[in-house]
């Protein structure tokens, strides 16, 4: 597959390097500024998830498209949490892969912190861990997803519909009070034990995570 992809991408006008082992992939992607990286999950050595995680930890932000035979939602989420930008399950068409690479290159490399932080609240999407100061906070999956959403949009008012769209699926409607319930649960873990009130209710609009660095 690597040979075929190199041939196809070369014909598309790209200069292509191929790494056949995870250590080689990590070295190449650390030493060279690539416009995009096509990363197979099933690599000899450690897997592609770990390669991607180590690249992001090393602050290498080239867009990553992950290839895998696994198409389960959990595997896609794992790849994206490791820092991948896109995900394509085998079998795939080369035409689609080439289109996705073009889209990633147009988007370019945007520096993204491996750990999200607002004030003394920190969250590591890759390890699924969160902290208030030096205290680690145990969060359920939905609580973690909501906190991640707020940390990615500090100081921004997020409506209940926006939170539903990002954290739940189409099975929930906009009149459900599930968001209010989970925001309440989240407050009990990230605010109340620390005598804080950073997760604010904006009446008639939604919720906002107060940004201490904001204006």
Short mmCIF file of C-alpha atoms in Angstrom, two decimals:
data_model
loop_
_atom_site.label_atom_id
_atom_site.label_comp_id
_atom_site.label_asym_id
_atom_site.label_seq_id
_atom_site.Cartn_x
_atom_site.Cartn_y
_atom_site.Cartn_z
CA UNK A 1 0.00 0.00 0.00
CA UNK A 2 2.83 2.41 0.81
CA UNK A 3 4.33 1.85 -2.64
CA UNK A 4 0.98 2.47 -4.34
CA UNK A 5 0.29 5.61 -2.31
CA UNK A 6 3.74 7.00 -3.03
CA UNK A 7 3.24 6.40 -6.76
CA UNK A 8 -0.23 7.98 -6.76
CA UNK A 9 0.79 11.02 -4.72
CA UNK A 10 3.93 11.51 -6.80
CA UNK A 11 1.76 11.56 -9.91
CA UNK A 12 -0.37 14.21 -8.17
CA UNK A 13 2.76 16.37 -7.94
CA UNK A 14 3.80 15.76 -4.32
CA UNK A 15 7.28 14.95 -3.04
CA UNK A 16 6.74 11.86 -0.89
CA UNK A 17 8.84 10.19 1.83
CA UNK A 18 7.86 6.73 3.09
CA UNK A 19 8.59 5.41 6.60
CA UNK A 20 8.01 1.70 7.17
CA UNK A 21 8.51 1.66 10.95
CA UNK A 22 7.09 3.80 13.75
CA UNK A 23 10.52 4.98 14.92
CA UNK A 24 11.45 6.05 11.40
CA UNK A 25 8.08 7.80 10.99
CA UNK A 26 8.55 9.69 14.24
CA UNK A 27 12.12 10.70 13.35
CA UNK A 28 11.21 11.90 9.85
CA UNK A 29 8.18 13.86 11.00
CA UNK A 30 10.17 15.46 13.81
CA UNK A 31 13.13 16.43 11.64
CA UNK A 32 11.27 17.64 8.54
CA UNK A 33 8.48 20.19 8.05
CA UNK A 34 5.94 18.24 6.01
CA UNK A 35 2.84 19.84 4.51
CA UNK A 36 0.81 16.77 5.52
CA UNK A 37 1.33 13.30 7.00
CA UNK A 38 -0.56 10.15 6.00
CA UNK A 39 -0.24 7.87 9.03
CA UNK A 40 -1.25 4.22 9.13
CA UNK A 41 -2.37 2.99 12.54
CA UNK A 42 -0.93 -0.51 12.06
CA UNK A 43 2.78 0.26 12.00
CA UNK A 44 5.63 -2.01 13.10
CA UNK A 45 6.81 -0.88 16.53
CA UNK A 46 4.33 1.31 18.39
CA UNK A 47 1.09 2.13 16.60
CA UNK A 48 0.09 5.22 14.65
CA UNK A 49 -1.92 6.61 17.56
CA UNK A 50 1.26 6.75 19.61
CA UNK A 51 3.25 8.26 16.73
CA UNK A 52 0.68 11.03 16.42
CA UNK A 53 0.56 11.60 20.18
CA UNK A 54 4.36 11.90 20.36
CA UNK A 55 4.45 14.30 17.42
CA UNK A 56 1.93 16.61 19.07
CA UNK A 57 3.78 16.37 22.38
CA UNK A 58 6.92 17.45 20.47
CA UNK A 59 4.93 20.40 19.07
CA UNK A 60 4.97 19.16 15.50
CA UNK A 61 1.72 20.40 14.00
CA UNK A 62 1.70 19.15 10.39
CA UNK A 63 -1.83 17.99 9.50
CA UNK A 64 -2.23 14.24 10.03
CA UNK A 65 -4.58 11.95 8.09
CA UNK A 66 -4.85 8.57 9.80
CA UNK A 67 -5.43 5.38 7.80
CA UNK A 68 -6.73 2.24 9.43
CA UNK A 69 -8.73 -0.91 8.82
CA UNK A 70 -10.63 -0.10 11.99
CA UNK A 71 -13.81 1.88 11.42
CA UNK A 72 -15.35 1.73 14.89
CA UNK A 73 -16.32 5.05 16.42
CA UNK A 74 -14.05 4.43 19.43
CA UNK A 75 -11.02 4.08 17.14
CA UNK A 76 -11.86 7.25 15.23
CA UNK A 77 -12.23 9.11 18.52
CA UNK A 78 -8.92 7.69 19.75
CA UNK A 79 -7.16 8.91 16.62
CA UNK A 80 -8.63 12.39 16.85
CA UNK A 81 -7.85 12.59 20.57
CA UNK A 82 -4.24 11.68 19.77
CA UNK A 83 -4.08 14.80 17.61
CA UNK A 84 -5.05 13.60 14.13
CA UNK A 85 -6.86 16.04 11.83
CA UNK A 86 -8.76 13.52 9.71
CA UNK A 87 -9.47 9.80 9.61
CA UNK A 88 -9.96 7.45 6.65
CA UNK A 89 -10.89 3.78 7.07
CA UNK A 90 -9.71 1.07 4.67
CA UNK A 91 -10.70 0.22 2.04
CA UNK A 92 -10.74 3.71 0.59
CA UNK A 93 -10.53 5.28 -2.84
CA UNK A 94 -7.32 7.09 -3.76
CA UNK A 95 -9.45 9.92 -5.15
CA UNK A 96 -10.97 10.54 -1.71
CA UNK A 97 -7.60 10.31 0.02
CA UNK A 98 -6.09 12.83 -2.41
CA UNK A 99 -9.02 15.20 -1.87
CA UNK A 100 -8.65 15.00 1.89
CA UNK A 101 -4.91 15.67 1.66
CA UNK A 102 -5.57 18.74 -0.50
CA UNK A 103 -8.05 20.00 2.11
CA UNK A 104 -5.56 19.46 4.95
CA UNK A 105 -2.78 21.25 3.07
CA UNK A 106 -5.08 24.21 2.32
CA UNK A 107 -5.90 24.38 6.03
CA UNK A 108 -2.21 24.27 6.93
CA UNK A 109 -0.53 23.53 10.25
CA UNK A 110 -2.08 25.36 13.17
CA UNK A 111 -0.27 25.22 16.46
CA UNK A 112 -2.44 23.43 19.00
CA UNK A 113 -1.55 22.82 22.63
CA UNK A 114 -1.38 19.19 23.67
CA UNK A 115 -3.05 20.22 26.94
CA UNK A 116 -5.96 22.68 27.04
CA UNK A 117 -5.82 25.23 29.85
CA UNK A 118 -7.93 28.12 31.08
CA UNK A 119 -6.79 29.59 34.37
CA UNK A 120 -5.89 26.69 36.62
CA UNK A 121 -8.21 24.27 34.79
CA UNK A 122 -6.29 21.84 32.57
CA UNK A 123 -7.42 18.99 30.35
CA UNK A 124 -5.38 16.49 28.33
CA UNK A 125 -7.56 15.08 25.49
CA UNK A 126 -5.06 12.32 24.69
CA UNK A 127 -4.85 10.83 28.19
CA UNK A 128 -8.45 11.77 29.11
CA UNK A 129 -7.35 13.48 32.33
CA UNK A 130 -8.32 16.82 33.89
CA UNK A 131 -7.01 18.93 36.77
CA UNK A 132 -7.90 21.99 38.83
CA UNK A 133 -4.50 23.28 39.89
CA UNK A 134 -2.60 20.20 41.08
CA UNK A 135 -5.76 18.25 41.95
CA UNK A 136 -6.84 15.67 39.40
CA UNK A 137 -10.59 15.59 38.75
CA UNK A 138 -12.42 12.36 37.94
CA UNK A 139 -14.92 12.99 35.14
CA UNK A 140 -17.47 10.79 33.40
CA UNK A 141 -17.26 10.66 29.59
CA UNK A 142 -19.95 13.29 28.94
CA UNK A 143 -18.60 15.58 31.67
CA UNK A 144 -15.15 15.34 30.09
CA UNK A 145 -16.55 16.13 26.62
CA UNK A 146 -18.44 19.17 27.91
CA UNK A 147 -15.42 20.50 29.78
CA UNK A 148 -13.26 20.02 26.68
CA UNK A 149 -15.80 21.99 24.64
CA UNK A 150 -15.73 24.89 27.13
CA UNK A 151 -11.93 24.86 27.33
CA UNK A 152 -11.74 25.12 23.54
CA UNK A 153 -14.04 28.17 23.67
CA UNK A 154 -13.08 30.14 26.81
CA UNK A 155 -15.20 33.20 27.46
CA UNK A 156 -17.67 32.22 24.71
CA UNK A 157 -21.35 31.70 25.48
CA UNK A 158 -22.37 28.25 24.27
CA UNK A 159 -26.07 27.57 23.82
CA UNK A 160 -27.69 24.33 24.92
CA UNK A 161 -28.16 23.43 21.25
CA UNK A 162 -24.46 23.94 20.53
CA UNK A 163 -23.51 21.74 23.47
CA UNK A 164 -25.98 19.05 22.38
CA UNK A 165 -24.65 19.13 18.81
CA UNK A 166 -21.06 18.73 19.96
CA UNK A 167 -21.44 16.23 22.79
CA UNK A 168 -24.57 14.21 22.05
CA UNK A 169 -26.17 12.93 18.86
CA UNK A 170 -29.40 13.34 16.93
CA UNK A 171 -31.31 11.25 19.50
CA UNK A 172 -31.53 14.30 21.77
CA UNK A 173 -33.64 17.33 20.92
CA UNK A 174 -33.07 20.96 21.79
CA UNK A 175 -35.75 21.02 24.49
CA UNK A 176 -34.07 18.30 26.54
CA UNK A 177 -32.73 19.38 29.95
CA UNK A 178 -29.85 16.90 29.75
CA UNK A 179 -27.37 19.75 29.19
CA UNK A 180 -28.48 21.53 32.36
CA UNK A 181 -28.15 18.31 34.33
CA UNK A 182 -24.63 17.62 33.12
CA UNK A 183 -23.47 21.20 33.55
CA UNK A 184 -24.70 20.93 37.14
CA UNK A 185 -22.73 17.71 37.62
CA UNK A 186 -19.65 19.33 36.10
CA UNK A 187 -19.91 22.32 38.43
CA UNK A 188 -19.94 20.00 41.42
CA UNK A 189 -16.57 18.66 40.34
CA UNK A 190 -14.66 21.61 38.86
CA UNK A 191 -16.08 24.57 40.81
CA UNK A 192 -17.75 23.84 44.14
CA UNK A 193 -14.95 21.82 45.81
CA UNK A 194 -12.57 24.70 45.01
CA UNK A 195 -14.94 27.54 46.04
CA UNK A 196 -15.05 28.73 42.42
CA UNK A 197 -17.83 29.75 40.04
CA UNK A 198 -16.10 29.76 36.67
CA UNK A 199 -18.82 27.85 34.78
CA UNK A 200 -21.41 30.60 34.46
CA UNK A 201 -25.06 30.58 33.42
CA UNK A 202 -25.92 33.30 30.92
CA UNK A 203 -29.66 33.71 31.31
CA UNK A 204 -31.57 33.09 28.10
CA UNK A 205 -28.40 32.24 26.16
CA UNK A 206 -26.53 29.26 27.61
CA UNK A 207 -23.32 28.73 29.54
CA UNK A 208 -19.84 30.22 29.55
CA UNK A 209 -16.52 29.22 31.06
CA UNK A 210 -15.09 32.41 32.51
CA UNK A 211 -11.70 33.26 31.01
CA UNK A 212 -9.51 34.99 33.64
CA UNK A 213 -7.26 36.25 30.83
CA UNK A 214 -10.14 37.68 28.82
CA UNK A 215 -11.14 41.27 28.72
#
